[in-house]
XYZ file of C-alpha atoms in Angstrom:
353
model
C 0.000 0.000 0.000
C 1.423 3.431 -0.958
C 0.834 4.880 2.515
C 2.702 2.059 4.183
C 5.567 2.294 1.707
C 6.125 6.015 2.474
C 5.589 5.800 6.252
C 9.229 4.930 7.140
C 10.439 7.847 5.004
C 8.199 10.276 6.919
C 9.457 8.818 10.183
C 13.077 9.468 9.249
C 12.183 13.058 8.320
C 10.460 13.558 11.645
C 13.484 12.210 13.510
C 15.749 14.574 11.594
C 13.531 17.568 12.424
C 13.494 16.486 16.043
C 17.300 16.407 16.140
C 17.455 19.884 14.602
C 15.007 21.177 17.195
C 17.088 19.701 20.008
C 20.276 21.266 18.614
C 18.627 24.677 18.286
C 17.245 24.420 21.802
C 20.680 23.459 23.125
C 22.298 26.439 21.374
C 19.661 28.792 22.772
C 20.062 27.514 26.323
C 23.866 27.635 26.052
C 23.717 31.236 24.867
C 21.326 32.164 27.657
C 23.548 30.579 30.284
C 26.547 32.433 28.852
C 24.725 35.777 29.094
C 23.742 35.005 32.668
C 27.324 34.123 33.511
C 28.444 37.546 32.329
C 26.224 39.108 34.970
C 27.519 36.901 37.760
C 30.704 37.026 39.754
C 32.136 34.146 37.717
C 32.830 36.580 34.890
C 35.768 37.966 36.862
C 37.443 34.555 37.146
C 38.689 34.795 33.570
C 38.566 38.521 32.803
C 42.184 39.336 33.823
C 43.376 37.658 30.627
C 40.881 39.591 28.500
C 40.748 42.832 30.518
C 42.796 44.842 28.049
C 40.591 43.797 25.109
C 37.254 44.915 26.527
C 35.750 48.308 25.705
C 34.245 50.602 28.351
C 30.763 49.919 26.937
C 31.219 46.156 27.237
C 32.212 46.449 30.877
C 29.612 49.098 31.745
C 26.907 46.986 30.122
C 27.688 44.177 32.555
C 25.705 46.331 34.972
C 26.141 47.680 38.493
C 29.550 49.257 37.910
C 31.389 51.239 40.591
C 32.784 54.274 38.753
C 35.761 56.480 39.664
C 36.995 59.502 37.681
C 40.393 61.165 37.354
C 39.878 64.413 35.413
C 43.425 65.730 35.786
C 46.087 64.705 33.285
C 48.170 62.737 35.781
C 48.903 59.119 34.894
C 50.136 57.802 38.235
C 47.283 57.310 40.710
C 48.461 58.396 44.183
C 48.030 55.990 47.131
C 44.659 57.428 48.201
C 43.204 56.849 44.712
C 44.653 53.351 44.676
C 43.212 52.679 48.131
C 39.762 53.895 47.087
C 39.697 51.651 44.013
C 41.154 48.642 45.838
C 38.736 48.923 48.749
C 35.787 49.027 46.332
C 37.170 46.021 44.449
C 37.345 44.059 47.706
C 33.914 45.092 49.008
C 32.135 44.654 45.646
C 33.846 41.554 44.284
C 30.921 40.704 41.983
C 30.837 44.143 40.332
C 33.094 45.885 37.783
C 35.233 48.651 39.306
C 36.132 51.227 36.641
C 38.685 54.028 36.883
C 38.323 56.523 34.018
C 41.429 58.696 33.526
C 41.566 61.890 31.490
C 45.311 61.525 30.877
C 44.932 58.237 29.048
C 44.309 57.859 25.341
C 43.405 54.821 23.273
C 47.043 54.678 22.232
C 48.368 54.688 25.802
C 49.832 51.262 26.533
C 49.013 50.004 29.995
C 50.190 46.592 31.026
C 51.458 44.708 34.031
C 55.015 45.921 33.361
C 54.203 49.619 33.463
C 56.579 51.817 35.439
C 53.608 53.204 37.374
C 53.359 51.131 40.560
C 49.687 51.896 41.150
C 48.778 50.823 37.617
C 50.443 47.449 38.092
C 48.722 47.045 41.431
C 45.229 47.946 40.202
C 45.573 46.090 36.884
C 46.254 42.875 38.750
C 42.834 42.975 40.445
C 40.282 40.769 38.709
C 37.386 43.217 38.643
C 39.266 46.507 38.130
C 39.325 48.208 34.726
C 41.196 51.381 33.732
C 39.923 53.281 30.692
C 40.507 56.647 28.991
C 37.969 59.314 29.921
C 36.533 60.513 26.597
C 34.051 63.203 27.498
C 32.644 63.866 24.056
C 31.691 60.194 23.779
C 30.247 60.111 27.294
C 28.083 63.195 26.710
C 26.475 61.843 23.542
C 22.674 61.596 23.803
C 22.606 63.760 26.942
C 21.811 67.463 27.568
C 25.483 67.945 28.432
C 26.788 67.561 24.858
C 25.705 71.039 23.749
C 27.266 72.565 26.869
C 30.507 70.637 26.304
C 30.750 71.767 22.674
C 30.378 75.411 23.714
C 32.505 75.577 26.856
C 36.196 76.593 26.676
C 38.102 74.541 29.277
C 41.098 76.906 29.333
C 38.830 79.740 30.446
C 37.122 77.729 33.187
C 38.164 78.448 36.764
C 37.172 75.033 38.115
C 37.390 72.849 35.010
C 38.797 69.755 36.756
C 35.835 69.730 39.139
C 33.157 70.867 36.685
C 34.129 68.294 34.046
C 34.068 65.605 36.724
C 30.610 66.734 37.903
C 29.291 66.451 34.353
C 30.975 63.131 33.530
C 29.649 61.317 36.585
C 26.080 62.358 35.800
C 26.299 61.201 32.183
C 27.875 57.842 33.051
C 25.373 56.997 35.783
C 22.442 58.081 33.623
C 23.581 55.955 30.675
C 24.686 52.822 32.480
C 23.557 52.980 36.092
C 25.647 51.946 39.069
C 27.457 53.859 41.794
C 29.772 56.829 41.420
C 32.476 57.407 44.055
C 35.101 60.123 44.473
C 38.686 58.890 44.455
C 39.090 59.743 48.150
C 36.278 57.441 49.306
C 37.310 54.240 51.109
C 34.653 51.510 50.981
C 34.119 49.519 54.172
C 30.840 47.620 53.549
C 28.336 47.262 50.673
C 25.717 49.940 50.076
C 22.316 48.195 50.105
C 20.326 50.962 48.377
C 20.130 51.184 44.593
C 18.795 54.750 44.196
C 20.456 57.040 46.707
C 22.092 60.360 47.447
C 24.497 60.933 50.315
C 23.760 63.659 52.847
C 26.883 65.609 53.717
C 24.890 67.220 56.518
C 21.199 67.787 57.245
C 19.364 69.239 54.243
C 22.492 69.231 52.067
C 23.466 66.559 49.550
C 26.941 65.584 48.428
C 27.681 64.473 44.888
C 30.862 62.645 45.961
C 28.981 59.365 46.043
C 25.568 58.460 44.630
C 23.868 55.602 42.843
C 20.948 55.117 40.435
C 19.681 52.631 37.860
C 20.283 53.536 34.215
C 18.029 56.159 32.648
C 16.755 57.434 35.986
C 14.699 60.617 35.609
C 16.347 62.366 38.560
C 19.777 62.110 36.926
C 18.391 63.382 33.615
C 16.792 66.343 35.394
C 20.140 67.054 37.081
C 21.875 67.167 33.679
C 19.266 69.595 32.340
C 19.656 71.827 35.399
C 23.454 71.577 35.084
C 23.191 73.301 31.701
C 20.348 75.676 32.587
C 21.990 76.975 35.785
C 25.611 76.651 34.683
C 28.112 78.876 36.454
C 31.637 77.483 36.412
C 32.968 80.293 38.599
C 31.113 79.056 41.688
C 32.731 75.936 43.127
C 30.149 73.220 43.679
C 27.375 74.912 41.702
C 27.332 71.945 39.305
C 28.093 69.454 42.094
C 26.663 69.271 45.626
C 24.627 72.456 45.202
C 23.069 70.986 42.058
C 22.121 67.739 43.808
C 20.713 69.654 46.776
C 18.539 72.045 44.781
C 17.209 69.207 42.617
C 16.388 67.090 45.661
C 14.541 70.050 47.200
C 12.253 70.175 44.163
C 11.038 66.668 45.058
C 10.524 66.880 48.791
C 10.846 68.985 51.903
C 14.212 68.175 53.477
C 14.312 67.926 57.257
C 17.069 67.458 59.828
C 18.355 63.971 60.555
C 17.652 62.521 63.975
C 20.037 59.776 65.081
C 21.249 57.454 62.339
C 18.045 57.043 60.316
C 17.924 57.621 56.560
C 15.338 59.695 54.746
C 13.315 58.740 51.679
C 12.234 61.120 48.949
C 10.045 59.734 46.132
C 11.857 56.374 46.101
C 15.274 58.029 46.405
C 17.103 57.228 49.636
C 18.740 60.287 51.191
C 21.360 58.603 53.330
C 22.367 59.825 56.771
C 25.672 61.748 57.032
C 26.961 58.874 59.192
C 26.924 56.626 56.109
C 29.811 58.420 54.383
C 30.689 61.533 56.385
C 31.000 60.487 60.042
C 33.942 62.894 60.233
C 32.644 66.212 58.794
C 34.806 68.383 56.571
C 35.849 70.934 59.275
C 37.457 68.015 61.146
C 38.985 66.309 58.081
C 42.474 66.427 59.621
C 41.444 63.842 62.224
C 41.934 61.126 59.616
C 45.651 61.928 59.778
C 45.849 61.992 63.573
C 46.521 59.271 66.152
C 43.403 58.263 68.097
C 43.422 56.820 71.604
C 40.597 54.553 70.445
C 39.743 54.274 66.766
C 36.056 54.732 65.865
C 34.144 51.648 64.737
C 32.211 53.323 61.882
C 29.463 50.735 62.403
C 26.893 52.955 60.690
C 29.072 53.775 57.658
C 29.230 52.230 54.196
C 32.291 54.209 53.127
C 34.459 57.070 54.384
C 35.138 60.308 52.527
C 38.637 61.564 53.403
C 38.096 65.138 52.143
C 41.169 65.264 49.921
C 40.022 68.622 48.528
C 40.594 70.089 51.994
C 44.031 68.482 52.256
C 45.966 71.435 50.866
C 49.051 70.625 52.972
C 49.096 67.218 51.284
C 49.073 65.082 54.405
C 49.828 61.476 53.459
C 49.691 58.064 55.056
C 53.077 57.016 56.418
C 54.028 53.528 57.543
C 54.300 53.309 61.318
C 52.493 56.604 61.956
C 49.579 54.819 63.693
C 47.125 57.405 62.359
C 43.491 56.605 61.680
C 44.134 56.769 57.929
C 46.982 54.260 58.203
C 44.698 51.840 60.057
C 42.054 52.234 57.350
C 44.635 51.484 54.654
C 45.794 48.360 56.487
C 42.235 47.097 56.840
C 40.524 48.035 53.581
C 43.325 48.373 51.002
C 46.146 46.177 52.350
C 47.801 45.703 48.951
C 48.041 49.449 48.412
C 49.386 49.841 51.930
C 52.039 47.192 51.469
C 53.107 48.078 47.918
C 52.894 51.876 48.001
C 53.369 52.776 51.663
C 55.553 50.151 53.321
C 57.719 49.580 50.263
C 58.206 53.338 49.868
C 59.455 53.490 53.463
C 61.897 50.656 52.823
C 63.158 52.348 49.668
C 63.809 55.532 51.636
C 65.900 53.759 54.289
C 69.655 54.372 53.895
C 71.624 51.413 52.611
C 74.738 50.139 54.498
C 76.900 51.764 51.798
C 75.253 55.135 52.486
C 76.064 54.841 56.195
C 79.777 54.355 55.598
């Protein structure tokens, strides 16, 4: 019978289609698992080999980046910058830690053999990435691009700070994550996703903040940055901008104790979270304490480097609060850049003769 004669042929065709379906399903699942792995901490187990081949967008698109900016032209991160990046890398081991540097270009060769000690140190960390800071690229598709194309950096009184204020807004708006100043030492994870840091009651810092990508508050801040731009007033595009924009959303009140405030789903975090030592007392970080504070209510510590005009530094054996923080939260920086520097400065036996 014709139907019986062709039945085996149809069966073979069905088996072939079934095999193809299984293969396609396997490929789909494998691809999905690979994408998921990129968002997990396992991605950093093999990234050191490929670190230098990834673009900023590829790393930023992994999500939840911790972003640092260096808007001067210097190429050697000082110990405090190294400590800030290292401490974040240790506290947030499942997140990319990115240091953008204005002095770098795409042609700048950075590798493990660089003469810059801090570069070698930071490059060896699995989740740390160092990229050139290309402002024109960062400002694309934001209100800041028109401002950037019109401004003349050489005529700006506070260009290093203003350009940093703008860059951090654009990066967080585009990719989300947390921005931190390079004098912020991380001591425990920040649980909030959308937050501003109170420097004091009713006044917001912009030295550390976090938002998901495309958050309206950050977009509104960029628009106000341009609308109210005045580069001659220090902080007008920074903490004063964050404060005036936050005040448009809610009525700010004084903090009582260690509680945080909430403003339309934005956490306004207590000054104890990042500023337990206020800026008038910044020098206490470089003093010896009879009993070091516990900082139990803090997520990170801002060391007020802008106030440090006498350039106080951490010295091995000084027993200052800052030295203890280095030992605890950035031990590699402490050992490589502080202790080794002290040993290099010691006179050799030949010098003593």
